[in-house]
């Protein structure tokens, strides 16, 4: 071979046959000046036997869990190739990889690799993997088809990669996953598409780390956060009995998130954000020590049985467990809820969290999904999809930006699907339809076809193109395997068409619970809001109120607060019923819905909740948010309650007086009352500011009101004027 000389470091691993195949396929691709070092673990004598007579390579003993470091010290060439010991290499695979280094700005390059993760990942057809001859023939055609193709990426995988030695040393040397962040700061990282490598990825591969010792913590809860002070405390409190260790990786909060995490005993890592959820979560995992890891979001609350979950972890041989994630969705929590089943609990050293957006747990080496089963008591209550939380976090636009970047990072229909979903969620409907149509044309797998049809159905319904939505729903009916997959769209479509009787019939025919073709849990409760609204529009108020009360008893908040007032009022009820009907454990979900409700309705419901749960901190927190919008007399009452229970900084009078959406008269009176009633000096600059904004023709009347409501403040004002 006539390429620049390289140092190849092999991490011995796999079965003896796999290791033998790796060595045989490598030897014929080497140049005369290339050097090869094989790092041999002490506990694999059967692999050492495969090296007898292999004089073309050197063997060094592994001294720790990182074979790359041992091998690097025994080599000398400027380009170093790291190679897992259970790969099969195609002819000339090294030439395109080394061709990339003809550009001095390239610091790392790698081939396409079967059973890897990220941009290197390749999926040869089954026929190509039936024999060594079939793979060689396929790889030869692949090389011809992709000759000269290079793609800039932000990282490569751990299985097969070439790196400039000097750049690697500047980056701090080899690490468990190789220091791609530090390498990318020095130059380009590229994939050489013409090179193709097959990877067995067996449990015995040389890159796998040993399980932590038996005396290590059983479970670590891992969170990444940024400006989550409104939800973080509830999340951490719920994790206390479940996790032995909580690690919070902060990506740049400007609120009290870091302080709250420390106050609740979490180990806090003050990190950074790189527009990549998977990377941030993986950096967090580096600080975890548990045998198992649970990935949690700050707006999720563990709602299962901690004892049962921990017992399952102690005795299971699984690599991962699926959690039940109950999502609250929509405006004011009023569009129902959905459930997804997702692998969130996994053996820490076996998994990684991968993906810029809609990240997932995968095998740390191969990128394949970890095997696992549903753990029924691993339940997370997620409020992040409510429109209130979405607006606070600006999730839709952020997700669109990350999905666009992810589609550039990694080819494949999963990235295209995530982009279409993000376009839909952020209101870019025309772009969503175009993306989903393109994905549908390319889709071969059942799940991809279902995904793009579902996205198109939602997009067409949202923009009112109902004829096209009907066509898509019929196409979906032809490929769907479950009633839910079609039913969830047909319900919304018939409601949009104004066919409320048919809407109710479809809801009645759906099972109480189940999963659609994409393994999202969907039940009648998903359509509780549409059911109540359909009955109301059919002028059946008693039935509408009956079903609303039934859903509330079951813990659902199916429609906005203002609509609940209308529905209950039409049946001779009131919002006060909501506080009585909703189970205590579901009150938190209701509280998320109050903040966007009209002030009168929000205040009425908060008052009912206060009577039922006096002194409850979550009620007071919502009162602080709503208080600046309520009438002045009610702001006074909530201010007194907040101060009495230790929340002076949340005083609704101060919030009202600082809110320039309120009239200068209201702001002035609020600040004066806060100063009079509570002697709070922070109200003084607010009072001065508000007084300045009072029009001259109203100032006499405002001062007279201050004399009545805040006589001492009034006297001070008059003295100052004199």
XYZ file of C-alpha atoms in Angstrom:
722
model
C 0.000 0.000 0.000
C 1.277 3.516 -0.784
C -0.167 5.756 1.885
C 1.514 7.862 4.545
C 2.764 5.709 7.436
C 0.392 5.298 10.375
C 0.342 3.731 13.811
C -2.569 1.301 14.271
C -3.637 0.495 17.825
C -5.951 -2.502 18.259
C -7.988 -3.024 21.416
C -8.053 -6.820 21.551
C -11.572 -8.087 22.086
C -14.507 -10.060 20.775
C -14.523 -13.811 20.353
C -11.340 -15.565 19.165
C -12.910 -15.969 15.715
C -13.871 -12.287 15.562
C -10.392 -11.236 16.684
C -8.758 -13.538 14.146
C -10.935 -12.116 11.359
C -9.971 -8.586 12.391
C -6.247 -9.338 12.220
C -6.560 -11.110 8.875
C -8.532 -8.272 7.296
C -6.154 -5.630 8.680
C -2.844 -7.190 7.629
C -3.566 -7.047 3.901
C -4.468 -3.340 4.028
C -1.253 -2.111 5.690
C 1.675 -0.270 4.142
C 5.295 -1.294 4.521
C 6.086 1.438 7.071
C 2.882 1.133 9.125
C 3.277 -0.090 12.699
C 0.655 -2.091 14.620
C 0.320 -2.407 18.381
C -2.219 -4.736 19.959
C -3.289 -3.926 23.529
C -4.104 -7.188 25.312
C -6.217 -7.404 28.493
C -4.931 -9.766 31.160
C -8.152 -11.777 31.379
C -8.289 -12.832 27.697
C -5.643 -15.622 27.277
C -7.684 -17.141 24.435
C -7.120 -13.959 22.417
C -3.403 -13.910 23.196
C -3.254 -17.390 21.634
C -4.413 -15.882 18.321
C -1.238 -13.770 18.220
C 1.216 -16.673 18.030
C 3.368 -16.237 14.938
C 1.979 -12.739 14.225
C 5.371 -11.069 13.932
C 3.998 -8.097 11.994
C 2.598 -6.535 15.188
C 3.681 -5.831 18.757
C 1.720 -6.793 21.850
C 1.484 -4.580 24.931
C -0.374 -5.448 28.105
C -3.319 -3.344 29.182
C -2.583 -1.479 32.403
C -6.039 0.029 32.896
C -9.517 0.341 31.414
C -8.356 2.564 28.523
C -6.487 0.534 25.844
C -5.867 3.588 23.637
C -3.564 5.180 26.213
C -1.456 2.019 26.559
C -1.107 1.693 22.800
C -0.340 5.345 22.166
C 2.730 5.219 24.396
C 4.133 2.381 22.291
C 3.787 4.051 18.856
C 5.496 6.902 17.004
C 3.818 7.927 13.704
C 2.018 11.311 13.404
C -1.302 9.681 12.410
C -2.750 7.181 14.903
C -5.566 4.776 14.004
C -7.647 3.403 16.885
C -9.318 0.114 16.015
C -11.684 -2.119 17.950
C -10.626 -5.778 17.874
C -13.869 -7.189 16.491
C -14.068 -5.323 13.173
C -13.691 -6.666 9.660
C -11.964 -4.242 7.314
C -12.614 -3.923 3.604
C -9.892 -3.667 0.961
C -8.348 -0.182 0.656
C -10.452 1.083 3.613
C -7.490 3.053 4.949
C -6.817 5.002 1.732
C -9.891 7.310 1.808
C -9.445 7.868 5.549
C -5.838 8.976 5.107
C -6.704 10.972 1.991
C -8.649 13.328 4.269
C -5.407 14.245 6.050
C -4.109 15.767 2.831
C -5.901 18.840 4.132
C -3.789 20.108 7.055
C -6.919 21.468 8.767
C -8.241 17.906 9.291
C -7.431 16.589 12.769
C -9.509 13.371 12.720
C -11.163 11.162 10.129
C -13.004 7.880 10.112
C -14.742 5.421 7.786
C -18.409 4.497 7.772
C -18.855 1.747 10.365
C -21.544 -0.862 10.884
C -22.802 -0.986 14.476
C -21.431 2.374 15.487
C -23.263 5.526 16.450
C -23.530 8.996 14.998
C -22.380 10.132 11.570
C -20.096 7.129 11.033
C -22.981 4.695 11.294
C -23.625 2.483 8.259
C -26.333 -0.130 7.738
C -25.285 -2.636 5.074
C -28.101 -4.910 3.860
C -28.359 -8.385 5.371
C -27.223 -9.968 2.123
C -23.933 -8.089 2.317
C -23.206 -9.580 5.728
C -23.864 -13.246 4.931
C -20.187 -14.010 4.246
C -16.772 -12.392 4.036
C -16.923 -12.563 0.241
C -20.333 -10.851 0.155
C -19.066 -8.041 2.382
C -15.955 -7.511 0.277
C -18.047 -7.287 -2.894
C -20.483 -4.865 -1.297
C -17.656 -2.732 0.118
C -16.010 -2.571 -3.330
C -19.223 -1.234 -4.905
C -19.677 1.144 -1.959
C -16.141 2.506 -2.420
C -16.746 3.188 -6.106
C -20.079 4.883 -5.432
C -18.777 7.178 -2.673
C -15.267 7.885 -3.954
C -14.121 11.375 -2.964
C -17.035 12.019 -0.583
C -16.151 13.632 2.735
C -18.494 15.089 5.348
C -17.570 17.488 8.137
C -18.997 16.327 11.468
C -18.696 17.305 15.114
C -17.505 13.885 16.306
C -16.809 10.289 15.377
C -17.453 7.061 17.251
C -15.054 4.894 19.307
C -14.755 1.890 16.979
C -12.494 3.023 14.133
C -10.945 6.494 13.864
C -7.693 8.127 12.769
C -6.354 11.180 14.658
C -3.317 13.435 14.366
C -1.103 12.622 17.325
C -0.184 16.232 18.089
C -3.831 17.353 18.075
C -4.721 14.455 20.359
C -2.047 15.424 22.865
C -3.166 19.070 22.846
C -6.687 17.767 23.511
C -5.429 16.025 26.643
C -4.765 12.563 25.247
C -7.173 9.689 24.634
C -10.251 9.365 26.814
C -13.068 6.885 27.144
C -14.992 8.353 24.193
C -12.061 10.274 22.681
C -11.942 14.060 23.202
C -13.912 15.228 20.162
C -14.959 18.570 21.657
C -11.326 19.499 22.184
C -10.299 18.133 18.774
C -13.005 20.076 16.928
C -11.656 23.259 18.503
C -8.371 22.608 16.657
C -9.614 21.675 13.203
C -11.953 19.619 11.036
C -13.353 16.175 11.836
C -14.554 14.288 8.751
C -16.191 11.062 7.673
C -14.636 9.402 4.614
C -17.704 7.865 3.026
C -15.819 5.654 0.584
C -14.344 3.553 3.406
C -16.582 0.865 4.907
C -15.913 -1.255 8.005
C -18.005 -4.065 9.485
C -18.235 -4.223 13.275
C -19.459 -7.193 15.298
C -20.009 -5.160 18.456
C -20.155 -8.177 20.731
C -20.496 -7.931 24.529
C -16.829 -9.005 24.735
C -15.409 -6.212 22.586
C -12.260 -4.598 23.956
C -13.757 -1.131 24.433
C -16.365 -2.157 26.975
C -15.870 -1.048 30.564
C -16.285 -3.377 33.561
C -19.410 -2.946 35.667
C -18.945 -0.823 38.814
C -18.213 -2.739 42.030
C -21.064 -4.097 44.117
C -20.519 -1.435 46.782
C -21.030 1.420 44.293
C -24.273 3.414 44.644
C -27.200 1.531 43.153
C -28.762 4.440 41.260
C -27.774 7.932 40.160
C -30.372 10.387 38.871
C -28.856 12.516 36.118
C -30.279 15.923 35.112
C -29.227 18.734 32.798
C -30.805 22.092 33.647
C -30.918 25.714 32.622
C -33.161 28.263 34.368
C -35.480 25.666 35.910
C -36.107 27.301 39.302
C -39.886 27.039 38.884
C -39.888 23.218 38.703
C -36.521 21.890 39.879
C -37.261 21.627 43.607
C -40.326 19.433 43.077
C -38.325 17.168 40.776
C -35.477 16.747 43.279
C -37.751 16.170 46.271
C -39.502 13.351 44.397
C -36.133 11.676 43.682
C -34.915 11.544 47.282
C -36.166 8.047 48.121
C -35.410 6.664 44.673
C -31.815 7.698 43.959
C -28.647 7.297 46.042
C -27.027 10.147 44.158
C -28.357 13.099 42.150
C -26.087 14.845 39.666
C -27.221 18.137 38.162
C -25.284 19.429 35.162
C -26.069 23.130 34.729
C -25.666 24.565 31.231
C -25.640 28.244 32.180
C -28.558 29.144 34.450
C -29.121 32.781 35.340
C -31.778 32.050 37.972
C -31.569 30.100 41.266
C -31.363 26.637 39.682
C -27.816 25.930 40.912
C -28.632 27.099 44.445
C -31.834 25.027 44.533
C -29.953 21.925 43.374
C -27.343 22.325 46.086
C -29.983 23.037 48.729
C -31.543 19.644 47.879
C -28.266 17.745 48.196
C -27.463 17.317 44.509
C -23.935 17.172 43.174
C -23.787 20.211 40.873
C -21.523 20.458 37.836
C -21.376 23.937 36.341
C -20.947 23.065 32.684
C -21.776 24.561 29.308
C -24.301 24.270 26.475
C -23.257 23.276 22.944
C -26.649 23.034 21.213
C -26.628 19.268 21.779
C -28.801 17.536 24.380
C -27.089 14.175 24.004
C -23.644 15.644 24.583
C -24.772 17.573 27.662
C -26.394 14.467 29.150
C -23.289 12.390 28.414
C -21.091 14.991 30.111
C -23.386 14.730 33.115
C -23.019 10.940 33.130
C -19.246 11.313 33.447
C -19.847 12.666 36.963
C -22.206 9.847 38.015
C -21.034 6.871 40.048
C -24.125 4.661 40.292
C -24.368 1.203 38.844
C -27.576 2.372 37.205
C -28.398 5.806 35.802
C -31.800 7.433 35.458
C -32.064 10.298 33.017
C -34.627 12.832 34.268
C -35.755 16.281 33.098
C -36.254 19.100 35.602
C -39.931 19.360 34.652
C -40.522 15.668 35.414
C -41.608 14.339 38.790
C -41.093 10.701 39.776
C -44.538 9.332 40.628
C -43.908 5.608 41.104
C -42.949 3.327 43.982
C -39.270 3.856 44.845
C -38.942 0.594 46.790
C -40.227 -1.547 43.914
C -37.981 0.204 41.397
C -34.871 -0.243 43.524
C -35.636 -3.919 44.119
C -35.940 -4.431 40.373
C -32.532 -2.864 39.783
C -30.849 -5.057 42.405
C -31.964 -8.327 40.873
C -32.395 -7.622 37.162
C -30.060 -8.759 34.395
C -31.481 -6.161 31.987
C -29.332 -3.499 30.419
C -32.145 -0.959 30.543
C -35.707 -0.323 31.693
C -38.465 1.628 29.997
C -40.204 4.351 31.993
C -43.812 5.437 31.656
C -43.784 9.168 30.908
C -47.138 10.893 31.344
C -47.084 14.105 29.321
C -49.373 17.024 30.104
C -50.074 18.842 26.881
C -51.558 21.956 25.449
C -52.855 25.373 26.424
C -53.387 25.622 30.173
C -53.049 21.860 30.405
C -56.345 21.693 28.541
C -55.608 19.454 25.585
C -55.471 16.224 27.509
C -52.380 14.106 28.007
C -50.361 11.383 26.347
C -48.093 8.621 27.508
C -44.846 7.370 26.027
C -42.715 4.408 27.047
C -39.051 5.266 26.808
C -35.764 3.722 28.041
C -34.624 6.105 30.771
C -32.990 3.728 33.273
C -29.853 1.907 32.165
C -26.621 0.362 33.382
C -24.366 3.375 33.379
C -21.212 1.899 31.835
C -23.141 0.130 29.077
C -25.054 3.081 27.700
C -24.720 6.583 26.395
C -27.298 9.222 25.580
C -27.098 10.125 21.939
C -28.770 12.716 19.715
C -28.771 16.479 19.420
C -32.576 16.513 19.898
C -35.046 13.795 20.928
C -32.052 12.021 22.368
C -32.139 8.355 23.312
C -30.220 5.755 25.284
C -28.037 3.535 23.118
C -25.279 0.988 23.582
C -22.104 2.915 24.384
C -20.112 1.211 21.611
C -22.490 0.077 18.878
C -25.154 2.780 19.037
C -27.880 0.117 19.032
C -30.850 0.445 21.365
C -30.261 -1.159 24.747
C -32.398 -4.181 25.486
C -34.912 -3.569 28.219
C -38.431 -4.041 29.483
C -41.111 -1.827 30.963
C -40.791 -1.200 34.693
C -44.391 -0.295 35.651
C -43.441 1.594 38.816
C -40.964 3.810 36.988
C -43.400 6.656 36.232
C -42.494 10.260 35.399
C -45.086 13.045 35.368
C -43.938 15.500 32.677
C -45.290 19.056 32.454
C -42.902 20.291 29.775
C -45.378 20.079 26.889
C -47.918 22.469 28.374
C -48.111 25.628 26.328
C -47.277 27.624 29.463
C -44.000 25.782 30.013
C -43.307 25.810 26.295
C -43.620 29.582 26.130
C -41.425 30.065 29.198
C -38.693 27.889 27.720
C -39.328 28.869 24.064
C -39.146 25.159 23.347
C -40.663 25.140 19.883
C -38.175 27.491 18.245
C -35.264 25.951 20.144
C -36.271 22.469 19.017
C -36.577 23.629 15.420
C -33.066 25.044 15.505
C -31.629 21.874 17.050
C -33.585 19.606 14.700
C -32.184 21.530 11.736
C -28.659 21.063 13.079
C -29.345 17.378 13.811
C -30.520 16.791 10.249
C -27.180 18.225 9.101
C -25.260 16.066 11.627
C -26.701 12.695 10.738
C -28.336 11.417 7.588
C -31.390 9.205 7.850
C -35.141 9.407 8.153
C -35.167 9.628 11.944
C -33.429 13.015 11.723
C -35.828 14.078 8.949
C -38.780 13.028 11.108
C -37.492 15.025 14.062
C -37.100 18.058 11.810
C -40.679 17.731 10.523
C -42.037 17.367 14.070
C -40.134 20.449 15.184
C -41.385 22.450 12.203
C -44.926 21.429 13.124
C -44.463 22.339 16.780
C -43.012 25.763 15.969
C -45.757 26.724 13.512
C -43.730 26.354 10.300
C -46.507 24.345 8.682
C -45.589 24.658 4.989
C -42.007 23.619 5.724
C -43.294 20.742 7.860
C -45.515 19.433 5.065
C -42.661 19.642 2.566
C -40.245 17.828 4.897
C -42.757 15.121 5.824
C -43.694 14.549 2.171
C -40.015 14.112 1.328
C -39.573 11.684 4.206
C -42.641 9.690 3.177
C -41.299 9.286 -0.353
C -38.066 7.819 0.993
C -39.600 5.717 3.787
C -39.247 1.965 3.512
C -39.707 0.831 7.107
C -43.178 0.619 8.627
C -42.401 2.951 11.523
C -41.077 5.662 9.194
C -44.173 5.487 6.999
C -46.429 5.784 10.046
C -44.362 8.639 11.477
C -44.560 10.812 8.366
C -48.245 10.085 7.754
C -49.055 11.085 11.337
C -47.069 14.311 11.015
C -48.844 15.140 7.754
C -52.262 14.412 9.261
C -51.611 16.789 12.154
C -50.198 19.481 9.872
C -53.132 19.406 7.445
C -55.676 19.461 10.289
C -53.893 22.375 11.949
C -53.919 24.537 8.801
C -57.497 23.556 7.896
C -56.673 21.594 4.744
C -59.206 18.981 5.728
C -59.638 17.262 2.356
C -55.926 16.479 2.271
C -56.074 15.438 5.926
C -58.800 12.927 5.041
C -56.608 11.437 2.309
C -53.692 11.074 4.696
C -55.853 9.462 7.384
C -57.052 6.892 4.830
C -53.435 6.199 3.803
C -52.599 5.778 7.483
C -55.483 3.349 7.904
C -53.929 1.093 5.243
C -50.610 0.705 7.062
C -51.539 1.043 10.750
C -51.531 -1.951 13.065
C -53.504 -0.435 15.954
C -56.796 1.442 16.215
C -55.147 4.248 18.165
C -52.780 5.094 15.320
C -55.686 6.176 13.106
C -58.238 7.037 15.776
C -56.217 9.813 17.395
C -56.140 11.715 14.104
C -59.673 10.878 13.020
C -61.044 12.286 16.288
C -59.319 15.623 15.665
C -60.327 15.619 12.008
C -64.045 15.025 12.639
C -64.050 17.693 15.338
C -62.403 20.164 12.934
C -65.098 19.336 10.368
C -67.811 20.099 12.944
C -69.064 16.503 13.017
C -69.365 16.354 16.804
C -71.594 13.263 16.891
C -69.008 11.288 14.937
C -66.262 12.692 17.175
C -68.044 11.235 20.209
C -68.613 7.892 18.471
C -64.921 7.489 17.654
C -63.890 8.370 21.205
C -66.406 5.851 22.563
C -64.976 3.111 20.334
C -61.368 3.678 21.399
C -59.899 1.420 24.110
C -59.390 2.904 27.551
C -55.642 2.657 27.053
C -53.129 1.223 24.638
C -50.237 2.125 22.373
C -50.074 3.301 18.790
C -47.705 1.969 16.154
C -44.913 4.220 17.425
C -45.312 2.898 20.990
C -46.875 6.083 22.293
C -49.468 5.332 24.923
C -52.854 6.810 24.045
C -56.193 6.396 25.785
C -59.598 8.010 25.923
C -58.140 10.563 28.314
C -56.105 12.008 25.421
C -59.386 13.252 23.950
C -61.157 14.268 27.139
C -61.118 17.920 26.111
C -62.602 17.203 22.686
C -65.270 15.027 24.280
C -66.361 17.794 26.665
C -66.250 20.440 23.927
C -68.191 18.275 21.478
C -70.970 17.733 24.039
C -71.085 21.465 24.756
C -71.368 22.322 21.067
C -74.200 19.815 20.732
C -75.979 21.761 23.513
C -75.788 18.886 26.008
C -74.504 20.851 29.038
C -75.337 18.282 31.712
C -73.452 15.552 29.860
C -70.513 17.893 29.239
C -70.328 18.769 32.941
C -70.713 15.101 33.915
C -67.720 14.042 31.809
C -65.663 17.025 32.929
C -66.264 16.083 36.559
C -65.438 12.448 35.779
C -62.139 13.371 34.158
C -61.254 15.687 37.024
C -61.849 12.866 39.505
C -59.444 10.737 37.447
C -56.795 13.430 37.664
C -57.225 14.946 34.193
C -57.453 18.687 33.446
C -59.037 18.332 30.004
C -59.960 21.928 29.089
C -58.734 25.432 29.965
C -59.784 27.003 33.249
C -62.074 29.549 31.559
C -63.816 26.767 29.617
C -64.250 24.749 32.810
C -66.003 27.748 34.346
C -68.367 27.901 31.354
C -69.070 24.159 31.267
C -69.685 23.864 35.002
C -71.658 27.102 35.100
C -73.981 25.881 32.342
C -74.786 22.898 34.575
C -75.366 25.015 37.704
C -71.843 24.345 39.018
C -68.749 26.466 39.631
C -64.957 26.401 39.454
C -64.832 25.677 43.176
C -65.793 22.080 42.293
C -62.460 21.605 40.567
C -60.519 21.991 43.807
C -62.732 19.367 45.448
C -62.824 16.875 42.557
C -59.163 16.768 41.549
C -57.140 14.241 43.595
C -54.408 15.848 45.738
C -51.610 14.183 43.794
C -52.852 15.820 40.597
C -53.162 19.360 41.913
C -49.694 20.195 40.600
C -50.899 19.568 37.042
C -53.806 21.929 37.599
C -51.529 24.629 38.911
C -49.633 24.726 35.629
C -52.922 25.520 33.888
C -53.904 28.496 36.028
C -51.224 31.003 35.101
C -52.640 31.699 31.606
C -56.302 31.727 32.669
C -58.256 35.016 32.807
C -57.474 36.739 36.135
C -60.998 36.370 37.538
C -61.186 32.641 36.788
C -57.636 32.024 38.010
C -58.301 33.910 41.240
C -61.551 32.042 41.858
C -59.875 28.666 41.424
C -56.831 29.630 43.480
C -59.102 30.753 46.297
C -60.893 27.394 46.220
C -57.529 25.590 46.265
C -56.390 27.766 49.166
C -59.449 26.802 51.187
C -58.745 23.136 50.546
C -54.941 23.307 50.910
C -54.195 26.313 53.161
C -50.505 27.212 53.241
C -49.606 24.940 50.328
C -46.432 26.329 48.733
C -47.405 25.422 45.170
C -50.674 27.338 45.502
C -48.776 30.351 46.810
C -46.284 30.128 43.952
C -49.066 30.297 41.386
C -50.770 33.060 43.310
C -47.565 35.068 43.017
C -47.669 34.657 39.226
C -51.354 35.455 38.880
C -51.445 38.158 41.553
C -50.129 40.967 39.402
C -53.195 40.570 37.151
C -55.982 40.394 39.759
C -57.964 43.336 41.201
C -56.075 45.397 43.777
C -58.082 44.165 46.774
C -57.284 40.534 45.880
C -53.596 41.370 45.387
C -53.607 42.689 48.963
C -55.022 39.413 50.295
C -52.542 37.254 48.387
C -49.646 39.496 49.433
C -50.571 39.015 53.092
C -50.719 35.226 52.629
C -47.415 35.085 50.775
C -45.628 37.128 53.421
C -47.223 35.154 56.257
C -45.843 31.908 54.791
C -42.339 33.172 54.100
C -42.519 34.466 50.512
C -42.031 38.260 50.871
C -40.061 38.461 47.627
C -43.124 37.088 45.783
C -45.415 39.845 47.084
C -48.201 40.396 44.553
C -48.489 44.086 45.432
C -44.850 44.638 44.505
C -45.282 42.630 41.312
C -48.375 44.624 40.390
C -46.680 47.970 41.086
C -43.772 47.009 38.791
C -46.020 45.823 35.953
C -46.352 48.612 33.381
C -49.318 46.833 31.821
C -51.325 48.009 34.828
C -52.494 51.634 34.999
C -50.347 54.240 36.803
C -53.147 54.570 39.398
C -53.127 50.815 40.155
C -49.329 50.679 40.333
C -49.231 53.698 42.667
C -51.852 52.329 45.040
C -50.222 48.864 45.091
C -46.821 50.290 46.027
C -48.333 52.615 48.643
C -50.282 49.781 50.281
C -47.170 47.520 50.346
C -45.249 50.306 52.051
C -48.080 51.026 54.496
C -49.072 47.465 55.411
C -45.705 45.705 55.394
C -43.179 48.545 55.797
C -41.381 47.131 52.769
C -38.818 49.713 51.652
C -38.437 48.003 48.268
C -41.837 49.513 47.407
C -40.487 53.058 47.684
C -38.759 53.347 44.263
C -41.732 51.580 42.687
C -44.045 54.151 44.269
C -41.944 57.055 43.006
C -41.854 55.565 39.505
C -45.624 54.994 39.438
C -46.419 58.458 40.793
C -44.387 60.005 37.982
C -46.588 58.203 35.436
C -49.922 59.384 36.925
C -51.477 62.001 34.586
C -51.861 65.463 36.129
C -55.644 65.416 35.821
C -55.810 62.198 37.884
C -53.179 62.958 40.514
C -55.564 64.601 43.005
C -57.913 61.615 42.927
C -55.035 59.157 43.321
C -53.629 61.057 46.287
C -57.055 61.029 47.922
C -57.210 57.237 47.552
C -53.748 56.962 49.115
C -54.971 59.031 52.106
C -57.707 56.444 52.662
C -55.729 53.261 51.972
C -52.247 54.286 53.158
C -52.525 57.327 55.469
C -48.910 57.262 56.722
C -47.566 57.061 53.185
C -49.909 59.848 52.173
C -48.575 62.064 54.963
C -45.005 61.448 53.798
C -45.934 62.365 50.243
C -47.648 65.574 51.370
C -44.668 66.458 53.585
C -42.284 65.926 50.692
C -44.448 68.063 48.397
C -44.489 70.852 50.992
